[in-house]
Each structure stands twice: as structure tokens, then as C-alpha cells.
Amino acid sequence: MDLSKFLEGLYQKLLSKKTKEKSEQVILWIALVSFMLHLLIIGLIHFNIIYINEPSNLLKNPIVAIYTPFSFILVYEVYLLIYYLPKSTSTYISKQYEIIALIIIRRLFKDLSDLSLSSNWFNTKNDLQFTYDLVASVLLFYLIYLFHVQRTKVYRINENSKNQFSSISKFINAKKWIATALVPLLLIIAIYSFLNWSFGFFQPDEPNAISFRNINNIFFEQFFNILIIADVILLLFSFFHTDEFHKVIRNSGFIISTILIRISFSVSGIINTVLIVSAILFGLLILFIHNKFEKQLAKEESNEIAE
């Protein structure tokens, strides 16, 4: 069997519109069932029907139950990120930003259980973190909106020469292969992360349990490592498609933005929030300047045609 046909068939099975719609329905049902189960467990613990020795904060407050369905929705958002990878680089990067913004929103639900609600609000670590995340979520929402506005601006139409068309086709095929490879990796990392978290949850004293002490970083810390590698590979493939300076800078800038997001998982507090906001702000500025280049080049090309 021709390798390219096999990969195309695999891509259609894993990342077709039909598969996306089916995955969405499955995830929504899983999210709904998980939310009800989480609420049920909290209720059973509250009425002393079941007993758990020193239950975590995730099992004390009904509001925190929203954290569970949000986690499954975030995994689906990662699938959407992979889905849009072959279609548009800027949409793919936008999805990365949406995912990190949703992680902060999800973290807010968890942090609600840690609030002390005292007069010393700005002297309490958990209350401060909640404040940082609250402000960051609004700021990120606006920055992602601005990024969306910038990525929809088109100033130049690519030449329709055979060579140009051929290089674009090869670049799209490369993105399809990378996206196809990322889907099984997504599943493997998700299962591995869940099993490791479960192991640490039920046996917290075991040495292997310390790898996921921060529940907000489960799965995403590992996945963004792989995403950085995928982005670098895409950057190298992009040189076969174009060597225009502003496009190389844009693609390189997006990688730096992804790396900053990955680094944010390694720290906490205000540094974590600053890194996330800086990553998206940097990506937005890179795209804004790139569009300025495109606009100027389009103007120059128009003048050349007029002459």
C-alpha cells in the first residue's frame, strides 16, 4: 500500500469533521456523567454515607465538582488544537491560547475551595492566587479576541504558480502527518497521566506519586513538551514552503510563545500568571507586526503591477 494513501486514510479516520463531531458528543456525555458522579461522591461524604480519610478539597465543596467536567472538555480542546493544525497555523496557535485560558478558568473552580475569605485577603496565598487568576482570565480573554481579529486579516494572496502550489501541498501534507501522529500520543499521555494521578491519589506516600503534586498541570505539562517538538518540526518544514523573513519570524515567535506557556507549568503564583499573559501578548505582537509586513508588501506589489 502507498504510504501517502495510508497516512491520508488514517488522517481522515482520526481528524475528519465526522470524527470531530462524534468526539464532541462523547466528551459532552462523559463530562455530564463525571459531573454528576463527582457531586454524588461529595454528597455521600457530606452525609457520612461513605468515609474517606482526609478527603482532598476536590471532595469537599460542590462548586469544585465543575472542575471534573472541565477537565474532559479541556482534553477535547486539545483534540481540536490537533484538528486545526493542518488547516491554519494561526488558528492552531489560537487554540493553544484558548486552552491555557481555560486551564486558568478551571483552576478558579478549584481555588474557590481554598479561599479563606478573611480581612487579610492580600496576605493570604490562596486568596492572592485566586485574584491573580481572576484578573488573568479576563485579560487573556481580551488578548485572545485581539489575536482572533489579527489572524483573520488577509492582505496578500499567494501566487498560483505550480511550484508555489506544490510547496503548499507538501507543507499541508507534513502538517497532516504530524497531526495524525499527535492523536495517539494525546490518548497515551491522557491515560498515562490519569493512571499516575490515580496512583498518587490513592497512595500519596509512594515515591512515584510526587510527579503530579499540582493537579492543574496533569497531562498538559507533558503534552506541551511534545507540542514544542511538533512546532519546531513544522518550522523546519515551513522553509520548504517560504523563506520570507516576516513569516519565519512569525513561526519562530509562535514557538517561543509555546515554550513560555510550557515554562509556566513549572512555577506557581504570580510568576505563573505573568508567564502565561506574556506568552499570549508576545504571540499577539508577533502576529500584529507580521500583518504590518503583509500589508506593506501587498501595497508594494500593487504599485509594481500599476507601473
Coordinates of C-alpha atoms in Angstrom, one line a residue:
M1 CA 0.0 0.0 0.0
D2 CA 1.2 3.5 -0.9
L3 CA 2.4 5.2 2.4
S4 CA 0.9 8.6 1.5
K5 CA -2.6 7.0 0.8
F6 CA -2.3 5.0 4.1
L7 CA -1.5 8.2 6.1
E8 CA -4.3 10.1 4.3
G9 CA -6.8 7.4 5.2
L10 CA -5.5 7.4 8.8
Y11 CA -5.8 11.2 8.9
Q12 CA -9.4 11.0 7.7
K13 CA -10.3 8.4 10.4
L14 CA -8.8 10.4 13.2
L15 CA -9.3 14.0 12.2
S16 CA -12.2 14.2 9.9
K17 CA -15.1 16.5 10.5
K18 CA -17.3 13.5 11.2
T19 CA -14.8 12.1 13.8
K20 CA -14.7 15.6 15.4
E21 CA -18.5 15.7 15.8
K22 CA -18.6 12.2 17.3
S23 CA -15.8 13.0 19.7
E24 CA -17.6 16.1 20.8
Q25 CA -20.8 14.2 21.6
V26 CA -18.8 11.5 23.5
I27 CA -16.9 14.1 25.6
L28 CA -20.0 16.0 26.4
W29 CA -21.7 12.9 27.8
I30 CA -18.6 11.9 29.7
A31 CA -18.4 15.5 31.1
L32 CA -22.0 15.4 32.2
V33 CA -21.8 11.9 33.8
S34 CA -18.5 12.8 35.6
F35 CA -20.0 16.0 37.0
M36 CA -23.0 14.0 38.4
L37 CA -20.7 11.3 39.9
H38 CA -18.4 14.0 41.5
L39 CA -21.5 15.7 43.0
L40 CA -22.7 12.3 44.2
I41 CA -19.4 11.4 45.9
I42 CA -19.3 14.9 47.6
G43 CA -22.9 14.3 48.9
L44 CA -22.1 10.8 50.2
I45 CA -19.1 12.1 52.1
H46 CA -21.0 15.1 53.4
F47 CA -23.8 12.9 54.8
N48 CA -21.2 10.4 56.2
I49 CA -22.6 7.6 54.0
I50 CA -19.0 6.9 52.8
Y51 CA -15.8 7.8 54.6
I52 CA -12.5 8.9 53.1
N53 CA -9.6 9.6 55.4
E54 CA -8.7 13.3 54.9
P55 CA -10.5 13.9 51.6
S56 CA -8.9 16.4 49.2
N57 CA -10.5 19.8 48.6
L58 CA -11.9 18.4 45.4
L59 CA -14.3 16.3 47.5
K60 CA -15.5 18.9 50.0
N61 CA -17.2 21.7 48.0
P62 CA -20.0 21.1 45.4
I63 CA -18.8 24.1 43.4
V64 CA -15.4 22.3 42.9
A65 CA -17.3 19.5 41.1
I66 CA -17.3 21.7 38.0
Y67 CA -13.5 21.0 37.8
T68 CA -14.1 17.4 36.7
P69 CA -16.2 18.0 33.5
F70 CA -14.0 21.0 32.7
S71 CA -11.0 18.6 32.6
F72 CA -12.7 16.4 30.0
I73 CA -13.7 19.5 27.9
L74 CA -10.1 20.6 28.0
V75 CA -8.9 17.3 26.6
Y76 CA -11.4 17.8 23.8
E77 CA -10.0 21.3 23.2
V78 CA -6.5 19.7 22.8
Y79 CA -8.1 17.4 20.2
L80 CA -9.4 20.5 18.4
L81 CA -6.0 22.0 18.5
I82 CA -4.6 19.0 16.7
Y83 CA -7.7 19.1 14.3
Y84 CA -6.9 22.6 13.2
L85 CA -3.1 22.1 12.9
P86 CA -3.2 21.2 9.2
K87 CA -5.8 23.8 8.4
S88 CA -4.3 27.0 9.7
T89 CA -1.2 27.8 11.7
S90 CA -2.7 30.9 13.3
T91 CA -5.9 29.0 14.3
Y92 CA -3.7 26.3 15.7
I93 CA -1.8 28.8 17.9
S94 CA -5.1 30.5 18.9
K95 CA -6.3 27.1 20.2
Q96 CA -3.2 26.8 22.3
Y97 CA -4.0 30.2 23.9
E98 CA -7.7 29.2 24.4
I99 CA -6.5 26.0 26.2
I100 CA -4.3 27.8 28.6
A101 CA -7.0 30.4 29.3
L102 CA -9.5 27.5 30.0
I103 CA -6.9 25.9 32.3
I104 CA -6.9 29.1 34.4
I105 CA -10.7 29.2 34.4
R106 CA -10.8 25.6 35.6
R107 CA -8.2 26.5 38.3
L108 CA -10.6 29.1 39.5
F109 CA -13.2 26.5 40.3
K110 CA -10.6 24.5 42.3
D111 CA -9.3 27.6 44.1
L112 CA -12.8 28.5 45.3
S113 CA -12.4 25.7 47.9
D114 CA -9.2 27.2 49.2
L115 CA -10.5 30.7 49.8
S116 CA -10.2 31.9 53.4
L117 CA -12.5 35.0 52.9
S118 CA -10.7 36.9 55.7
S119 CA -9.9 40.6 56.1
N120 CA -6.3 39.7 55.2
W121 CA -7.1 38.9 51.6
F122 CA -3.9 40.2 50.1
N123 CA -1.8 38.5 52.8
T124 CA -3.2 35.0 52.1
K125 CA -1.5 32.9 49.4
N126 CA -4.6 31.1 48.2
D127 CA -6.7 34.3 48.1
L128 CA -3.9 36.1 46.2
Q129 CA -3.7 33.2 43.6
F130 CA -7.4 33.4 43.1
T131 CA -7.1 37.2 42.5
Y132 CA -4.3 36.7 40.0
D133 CA -6.3 34.1 38.1
L134 CA -9.4 36.1 38.1
V135 CA -7.7 39.2 36.6
A136 CA -5.6 37.0 34.2
S137 CA -8.7 35.2 32.9
V138 CA -10.3 38.5 31.8
L139 CA -7.1 39.8 30.3
L140 CA -6.4 36.6 28.4
F141 CA -10.0 36.6 27.1
Y142 CA -9.4 40.1 25.6
L143 CA -5.9 39.2 24.2
I144 CA -7.3 36.1 22.5
Y145 CA -10.0 38.3 21.0
L146 CA -7.4 40.6 19.6
F147 CA -5.4 37.6 18.3
H148 CA -8.5 36.4 16.6
V149 CA -9.0 39.8 14.9
Q150 CA -5.4 39.8 13.7
R151 CA -5.4 36.3 12.4
T152 CA -8.5 36.9 10.2
K153 CA -6.8 39.8 8.3
V154 CA -5.5 38.8 4.9
Y155 CA -3.5 41.3 2.8
R156 CA -1.9 39.1 0.2
I157 CA -2.9 36.2 -2.0
N158 CA -0.3 33.6 -2.6
E159 CA 0.9 33.2 -6.2
N160 CA -0.9 30.4 -8.1
S161 CA 2.2 29.1 -9.8
K162 CA 2.8 25.3 -10.0
N163 CA 5.9 25.5 -7.8
Q164 CA 4.0 27.5 -5.2
F165 CA 1.1 25.2 -5.2
S166 CA 3.4 22.1 -4.9
S167 CA 5.2 23.6 -1.9
I168 CA 2.0 24.4 -0.1
S169 CA 0.6 20.9 -0.8
K170 CA 3.8 19.4 0.7
F171 CA 3.6 21.6 3.7
I172 CA -0.1 20.8 4.3
N173 CA 0.7 17.0 4.0
A174 CA 3.5 17.4 6.5
K175 CA 1.1 19.1 8.9
K176 CA -1.4 16.3 8.4
W177 CA 1.2 13.6 9.2
I178 CA 2.3 15.5 12.4
A179 CA -1.4 15.9 13.4
T180 CA -2.1 12.2 12.8
A181 CA 0.9 11.2 15.0
L182 CA -0.3 13.6 17.8
V183 CA -3.7 11.9 18.2
P184 CA -2.4 8.6 19.6
L185 CA 0.2 10.5 21.6
L186 CA -2.7 12.5 23.1
L187 CA -4.5 9.4 24.1
I188 CA -1.4 7.7 25.5
I189 CA -0.5 10.8 27.6
A190 CA -4.1 11.2 28.8
I191 CA -4.3 7.6 30.0
Y192 CA -0.8 7.6 31.5
S193 CA -1.5 10.9 33.3
F194 CA -4.8 9.7 34.7
L195 CA -3.3 6.4 36.0
N196 CA -0.3 8.2 37.6
W197 CA -2.7 10.7 39.2
S198 CA -4.9 7.9 40.5
F199 CA -1.9 6.1 41.8
G200 CA -0.7 9.3 43.7
F201 CA -4.3 10.0 44.9
F202 CA -4.8 6.6 46.5
Q203 CA -1.1 6.0 47.6
P204 CA 0.2 9.5 48.3
D205 CA 3.2 8.2 50.3
E206 CA 4.6 6.3 47.4
P207 CA 7.8 7.9 45.7
N208 CA 6.2 7.9 42.2
A209 CA 3.3 9.9 43.4
I210 CA 5.2 13.2 43.7
S211 CA 5.4 13.7 39.9
F212 CA 1.9 15.2 39.8
R213 CA 1.6 17.2 43.0
N214 CA 0.0 20.1 41.1
I215 CA -3.3 18.7 39.8
N216 CA -3.7 21.7 37.4
N217 CA -0.6 20.5 35.4
I218 CA -1.7 16.9 34.9
F219 CA -1.4 15.9 31.2
F220 CA -0.9 19.5 29.9
E221 CA 2.7 19.8 31.1
Q222 CA 3.7 16.6 29.2
F223 CA 1.6 17.5 26.1
F224 CA 3.1 21.0 25.7
N225 CA 6.6 19.3 25.7
I226 CA 5.5 17.3 22.7
L227 CA 3.8 20.4 21.2
I228 CA 7.1 22.3 21.3
I229 CA 8.8 19.5 19.3
A230 CA 6.0 19.4 16.8
D231 CA 6.2 23.2 16.4
V232 CA 10.0 23.1 15.7
I233 CA 9.4 20.3 13.1
L234 CA 6.7 22.5 11.5
L235 CA 9.1 25.5 11.4
L236 CA 11.7 23.4 9.6
F237 CA 9.1 22.1 7.1
S238 CA 7.9 25.7 6.6
F239 CA 11.3 26.6 5.0
F240 CA 10.3 24.3 2.0
H241 CA 7.2 26.5 1.6
T242 CA 8.6 30.0 2.2
D243 CA 11.7 31.8 3.2
E244 CA 10.1 35.2 3.7
F245 CA 11.6 37.0 6.7
H246 CA 8.4 38.1 8.3
K247 CA 6.9 34.6 8.1
V248 CA 10.0 32.9 9.5
I249 CA 9.9 35.4 12.4
R250 CA 6.2 34.8 13.0
N251 CA 6.6 31.0 13.1
S252 CA 9.6 31.3 15.3
G253 CA 7.8 33.7 17.6
F254 CA 4.9 31.3 18.0
I255 CA 7.3 28.6 19.1
I256 CA 8.7 31.0 21.8
S257 CA 5.2 31.7 22.9
T258 CA 4.5 27.9 23.3
I259 CA 7.7 27.5 25.3
L260 CA 6.7 30.3 27.6
I261 CA 3.4 28.6 28.2
R262 CA 5.3 25.3 28.9
I263 CA 7.6 27.1 31.4
S264 CA 4.6 28.5 33.2
F265 CA 3.7 24.9 34.4
S266 CA 7.0 24.8 36.3
V267 CA 6.2 27.8 38.5
S268 CA 3.3 29.0 40.6
G269 CA 1.9 32.2 42.0
I270 CA 2.1 35.5 40.2
I271 CA 5.1 34.3 38.1
N272 CA 2.9 31.6 36.6
T273 CA 0.3 34.2 35.7
V274 CA 2.8 36.7 34.3
L275 CA 4.4 34.0 32.1
I276 CA 1.0 33.0 30.6
V277 CA 0.0 36.5 29.9
S278 CA 3.4 37.3 28.5
A279 CA 3.3 34.3 26.2
I280 CA 0.0 35.3 24.6
L281 CA 0.9 39.0 24.5
F282 CA 4.2 38.1 22.7
G283 CA 2.3 35.9 20.2
L284 CA -0.2 38.7 19.6
L285 CA 2.5 41.3 19.0
I286 CA 4.4 38.9 16.6
L287 CA 1.2 38.4 14.6
F288 CA 0.4 42.2 14.6
I289 CA 3.9 43.1 13.2
H290 CA 3.7 40.2 10.7
N291 CA 0.4 41.6 9.4
K292 CA 2.0 45.0 9.1
F293 CA 4.7 43.4 6.9
E294 CA 2.0 41.7 4.8
K295 CA 0.1 44.9 4.4
Q296 CA 3.2 46.8 3.3
L297 CA 4.3 44.0 0.8
A298 CA 0.8 43.9 -0.6
K299 CA 1.0 47.7 -1.2
E300 CA 4.4 47.4 -2.9
E301 CA 3.1 44.5 -5.1
S302 CA 0.1 46.6 -6.1
N303 CA 2.4 49.6 -7.0
E304 CA 4.6 47.3 -9.2
I305 CA 1.5 46.0 -11.1
A306 CA 0.3 49.6 -11.6
E307 CA 3.6 50.6 -13.1

